[in-house]
């Protein structure tokens, strides 16, 4: 299994759960090498198998190299598109610099497309593969659009939802299922990196369950969508949001 953006937060939780389920995991990272190594170490300490592979998903050549590294570990059966950024800026859309908009779209949308393309080429049952599962990570920010904070980020995640639906229908005959998990407010470093370390706590009163999600709760949803129990599900967007 390949998990992109797996050096921390939700991606790290997914990688750990996948290893516990018996997968050999490619822990992808872009810049956080030490974080990726820590995730790999925690997996191996628990008896699992994992390797850290650096690749910026917005670079198609790097994506191909990452898949080549995965191929050397065995048959690829699953890919999780978790890599995503906000640009670490908050404010109205008119305040977001053009270079930030480009970078967010390059990683969150274009990069996800590159990974999906390569995953289908490697896993398609009419080729050398035998099918598999792709799970994309979106966000419930697509519901309201994150006005005044991350409208550009919410727009990128809206594209993820649409791509999930289109690709799922396209590759179902190839034995590949494509689904999406949309986390709500989650206790990760994403908010602190953007200068809002208390954002999850401030949003708690707006969440019917009264709290933000833990990364492992999101990871559990990802693993279920990849499991045989979800074998007849494709094109779905599963919110993990406490009812918000």
Short mmCIF file of C-alpha atoms in Angstrom, two decimals:
data_model
loop_
_atom_site.label_atom_id
_atom_site.label_comp_id
_atom_site.label_asym_id
_atom_site.label_seq_id
_atom_site.Cartn_x
_atom_site.Cartn_y
_atom_site.Cartn_z
CA UNK A 1 0.00 0.00 0.00
CA UNK A 2 1.13 3.54 -0.76
CA UNK A 3 0.03 6.31 1.59
CA UNK A 4 0.94 9.78 0.39
CA UNK A 5 1.68 12.52 2.90
CA UNK A 6 2.19 9.91 5.61
CA UNK A 7 4.86 11.54 7.76
CA UNK A 8 2.34 12.87 10.30
CA UNK A 9 -1.30 13.36 11.19
CA UNK A 10 -3.97 11.41 9.33
CA UNK A 11 -1.49 9.92 6.85
CA UNK A 12 0.70 8.53 9.63
CA UNK A 13 -2.35 7.03 11.36
CA UNK A 14 -3.41 5.36 8.11
CA UNK A 15 0.07 3.96 7.53
CA UNK A 16 0.19 2.48 11.04
CA UNK A 17 -3.27 0.90 10.74
CA UNK A 18 -2.44 -0.50 7.32
CA UNK A 19 0.74 -2.11 8.66
CA UNK A 20 -1.19 -3.66 11.55
CA UNK A 21 -3.57 -5.11 8.96
CA UNK A 22 -0.65 -6.82 7.25
CA UNK A 23 0.21 -4.42 4.45
CA UNK A 24 3.74 -3.49 3.54
CA UNK A 25 3.44 0.29 3.55
CA UNK A 26 5.19 2.94 1.49
CA UNK A 27 5.27 5.96 3.79
CA UNK A 28 5.46 8.82 1.33
CA UNK A 29 6.68 12.27 2.30
CA UNK A 30 7.67 15.44 0.49
CA UNK A 31 9.93 17.31 2.94
CA UNK A 32 9.45 15.82 6.42
CA UNK A 33 12.06 13.07 6.24
CA UNK A 34 12.45 12.72 9.99
CA UNK A 35 8.69 12.41 10.48
CA UNK A 36 8.46 9.69 7.84
CA UNK A 37 11.34 7.80 9.44
CA UNK A 38 9.61 7.99 12.82
CA UNK A 39 6.45 6.49 11.31
CA UNK A 40 8.45 3.69 9.70
CA UNK A 41 10.25 3.03 12.98
CA UNK A 42 6.97 2.85 14.91
CA UNK A 43 5.63 0.37 12.36
CA UNK A 44 8.69 -1.86 12.46
CA UNK A 45 8.76 -1.69 16.26
CA UNK A 46 5.25 -3.17 16.18
CA UNK A 47 6.36 -5.97 13.88
CA UNK A 48 5.14 -4.42 10.63
CA UNK A 49 6.87 -3.63 7.36
CA UNK A 50 7.30 -0.13 5.92
CA UNK A 51 9.69 2.06 3.96
CA UNK A 52 9.88 5.83 3.63
CA UNK A 53 9.88 7.14 0.06
CA UNK A 54 10.35 10.81 -0.80
CA UNK A 55 8.24 12.18 -3.64
CA UNK A 56 6.50 15.45 -4.32
CA UNK A 57 3.18 14.25 -5.76
CA UNK A 58 2.96 17.34 -7.98
CA UNK A 59 5.97 15.99 -9.93
CA UNK A 60 4.85 13.16 -12.26
CA UNK A 61 8.37 11.77 -12.60
CA UNK A 62 8.69 11.54 -8.80
CA UNK A 63 5.31 9.82 -8.63
CA UNK A 64 6.46 7.17 -11.13
CA UNK A 65 9.63 6.60 -9.12
CA UNK A 66 7.57 6.17 -5.95
CA UNK A 67 5.44 3.52 -7.64
CA UNK A 68 8.57 1.80 -8.94
CA UNK A 69 9.86 1.65 -5.35
CA UNK A 70 6.55 0.16 -4.24
CA UNK A 71 6.68 -2.44 -7.01
CA UNK A 72 9.97 -3.74 -5.65
CA UNK A 73 8.18 -4.59 -2.39
CA UNK A 74 5.49 -6.76 -3.96
CA UNK A 75 2.11 -6.49 -5.66
CA UNK A 76 0.43 -3.13 -5.17
CA UNK A 77 -3.14 -3.49 -3.91
CA UNK A 78 -4.04 -0.12 -2.40
CA UNK A 79 -3.26 3.59 -2.59
CA UNK A 80 -4.35 6.36 -0.23
CA UNK A 81 -4.18 9.92 -1.57
CA UNK A 82 -3.68 11.78 1.69
CA UNK A 83 -1.10 14.40 0.67
CA UNK A 84 -2.67 17.84 0.91
CA UNK A 85 -1.82 21.39 1.93
CA UNK A 86 -3.65 24.58 2.83
CA UNK A 87 -0.81 26.93 1.97
CA UNK A 88 -0.55 27.80 5.70
CA UNK A 89 -2.55 30.97 5.14
CA UNK A 90 -5.90 32.03 6.52
CA UNK A 91 -8.14 34.81 5.33
CA UNK A 92 -10.44 35.84 2.52
CA UNK A 93 -9.83 34.44 -0.94
CA UNK A 94 -8.73 37.84 -2.24
CA UNK A 95 -5.82 37.75 0.22
CA UNK A 96 -4.38 34.44 -1.01
CA UNK A 97 -1.32 34.99 -3.25
CA UNK A 98 -1.35 33.48 -6.71
CA UNK A 99 1.64 31.28 -5.94
CA UNK A 100 -0.19 29.80 -2.93
CA UNK A 101 -3.27 29.05 -5.02
CA UNK A 102 -1.10 27.33 -7.64
CA UNK A 103 0.78 25.26 -5.08
CA UNK A 104 -2.39 24.13 -3.29
CA UNK A 105 -3.98 23.08 -6.57
CA UNK A 106 -0.75 21.42 -7.75
CA UNK A 107 -0.58 19.21 -4.65
CA UNK A 108 -4.24 18.68 -3.77
CA UNK A 109 -5.66 18.23 -7.27
CA UNK A 110 -3.01 17.78 -9.94
CA UNK A 111 -0.81 15.65 -7.69
CA UNK A 112 -3.75 13.47 -6.72
CA UNK A 113 -4.53 12.96 -10.40
CA UNK A 114 -0.93 11.92 -11.12
CA UNK A 115 -1.08 9.36 -8.30
CA UNK A 116 -4.45 8.03 -9.45
CA UNK A 117 -3.21 7.68 -13.01
CA UNK A 118 -0.18 5.67 -11.96
CA UNK A 119 -2.21 3.58 -9.50
CA UNK A 120 -4.66 2.56 -12.22
CA UNK A 121 -1.85 1.70 -14.63
CA UNK A 122 -0.25 -0.57 -12.03
CA UNK A 123 -3.36 -2.18 -10.52
CA UNK A 124 -5.76 -2.60 -13.44
CA UNK A 125 -6.94 -6.19 -13.67
CA UNK A 126 -6.70 -6.28 -17.47
CA UNK A 127 -2.99 -5.48 -17.25
CA UNK A 128 -0.26 -6.78 -14.96
CA UNK A 129 -2.26 -6.09 -11.81
CA UNK A 130 -5.24 -7.80 -10.29
CA UNK A 131 -7.34 -4.85 -9.17
CA UNK A 132 -7.21 -2.89 -5.98
CA UNK A 133 -8.51 0.06 -4.04
CA UNK A 134 -7.89 3.79 -4.09
CA UNK A 135 -9.07 6.01 -1.25
CA UNK A 136 -8.83 9.78 -1.63
CA UNK A 137 -8.87 12.12 1.35
CA UNK A 138 -11.19 15.09 0.91
CA UNK A 139 -12.74 17.33 3.56
CA UNK A 140 -16.15 18.37 4.82
CA UNK A 141 -14.92 21.90 4.10
CA UNK A 142 -16.54 21.32 0.71
CA UNK A 143 -19.98 21.73 2.32
CA UNK A 144 -19.71 25.40 3.30
CA UNK A 145 -16.57 26.30 1.36
CA UNK A 146 -14.52 27.55 4.36
CA UNK A 147 -15.34 31.25 3.83
CA UNK A 148 -12.89 33.65 5.41
CA UNK A 149 -10.31 30.94 6.05
CA UNK A 150 -9.52 28.37 3.34
CA UNK A 151 -11.88 28.82 0.40
CA UNK A 152 -9.07 27.89 -2.00
CA UNK A 153 -8.41 24.69 -0.02
CA UNK A 154 -12.12 23.80 0.09
CA UNK A 155 -12.31 24.28 -3.68
CA UNK A 156 -9.41 21.88 -4.18
CA UNK A 157 -11.16 19.26 -2.06
CA UNK A 158 -14.36 19.73 -4.05
CA UNK A 159 -12.34 18.68 -7.09
CA UNK A 160 -11.26 15.56 -5.19
CA UNK A 161 -14.90 14.59 -4.60
CA UNK A 162 -15.75 15.00 -8.28
CA UNK A 163 -12.67 13.12 -9.43
CA UNK A 164 -13.53 10.26 -7.09
CA UNK A 165 -16.97 9.87 -8.70
CA UNK A 166 -15.67 10.03 -12.26
CA UNK A 167 -12.70 7.74 -11.77
CA UNK A 168 -14.74 5.19 -9.81
CA UNK A 169 -17.11 4.70 -12.73
CA UNK A 170 -14.25 4.66 -15.21
CA UNK A 171 -12.16 1.95 -13.55
CA UNK A 172 -14.81 -0.28 -11.97
CA UNK A 173 -14.56 -2.69 -14.96
CA UNK A 174 -10.82 -2.92 -14.27
CA UNK A 175 -11.33 -4.31 -10.78
CA UNK A 176 -10.41 -1.07 -9.02
CA UNK A 177 -12.63 0.61 -6.45
CA UNK A 178 -12.25 4.36 -5.82
CA UNK A 179 -13.72 5.98 -2.72
CA UNK A 180 -13.20 9.05 -0.62
CA UNK A 181 -13.08 9.86 3.09
CA UNK A 182 -13.99 13.43 4.05
CA UNK A 183 -12.73 14.30 7.54
CA UNK A 184 -14.21 17.16 9.46
CA UNK A 185 -12.36 19.07 12.16
CA UNK A 186 -9.49 16.77 13.18
CA UNK A 187 -6.80 16.99 15.83
CA UNK A 188 -3.71 17.29 13.66
CA UNK A 189 -0.97 19.87 13.17
CA UNK A 190 -2.69 21.28 10.09
CA UNK A 191 -4.38 24.10 11.99
CA UNK A 192 -1.34 25.07 14.05
CA UNK A 193 0.76 25.27 10.88
CA UNK A 194 -1.69 27.84 9.54
CA UNK A 195 -1.54 29.88 12.73
CA UNK A 196 -4.74 28.54 14.32
CA UNK A 197 -3.62 26.04 16.99
CA UNK A 198 -6.95 26.31 18.82
CA UNK A 199 -9.20 26.02 15.76
CA UNK A 200 -10.43 22.49 16.48
CA UNK A 201 -11.32 23.44 20.04
CA UNK A 202 -13.14 26.57 18.86
CA UNK A 203 -15.21 24.53 16.41
CA UNK A 204 -16.25 21.93 18.98
CA UNK A 205 -19.54 23.71 19.87
CA UNK A 206 -20.60 23.50 16.20
CA UNK A 207 -20.10 19.72 16.07
CA UNK A 208 -23.06 17.58 17.19
CA UNK A 209 -20.70 15.11 18.86
CA UNK A 210 -18.98 17.99 20.63
CA UNK A 211 -15.39 17.27 19.64
CA UNK A 212 -12.97 16.99 16.77
CA UNK A 213 -11.92 13.66 15.28
CA UNK A 214 -8.73 11.84 16.14
CA UNK A 215 -6.52 10.83 13.19
CA UNK A 216 -6.98 7.16 14.02
CA UNK A 217 -10.76 7.51 13.63
CA UNK A 218 -10.26 8.79 10.10
CA UNK A 219 -7.77 6.00 9.43
CA UNK A 220 -10.34 3.42 10.56
CA UNK A 221 -12.78 4.68 7.94
CA UNK A 222 -10.11 4.47 5.25
CA UNK A 223 -9.25 0.91 6.16
CA UNK A 224 -12.92 -0.12 6.15
CA UNK A 225 -13.41 1.27 2.64
CA UNK A 226 -10.43 -0.78 1.53
CA UNK A 227 -11.67 -3.95 3.17
CA UNK A 228 -13.67 -6.81 1.69
CA UNK A 229 -16.63 -5.64 3.79
CA UNK A 230 -16.84 -2.61 1.49
CA UNK A 231 -16.32 -4.69 -1.63
CA UNK A 232 -19.47 -3.41 -3.37
CA UNK A 233 -18.80 0.25 -2.59
CA UNK A 234 -17.20 2.57 -5.12
CA UNK A 235 -17.59 6.28 -5.85
CA UNK A 236 -18.62 7.00 -2.26
CA UNK A 237 -17.65 10.02 -0.15
CA UNK A 238 -17.74 9.01 3.51
CA UNK A 239 -17.83 11.92 5.99
CA UNK A 240 -15.98 11.44 9.26
CA UNK A 241 -17.14 14.61 10.91
CA UNK A 242 -19.08 13.97 14.12
CA UNK A 243 -22.28 14.98 12.35
CA UNK A 244 -21.14 18.44 11.22
#
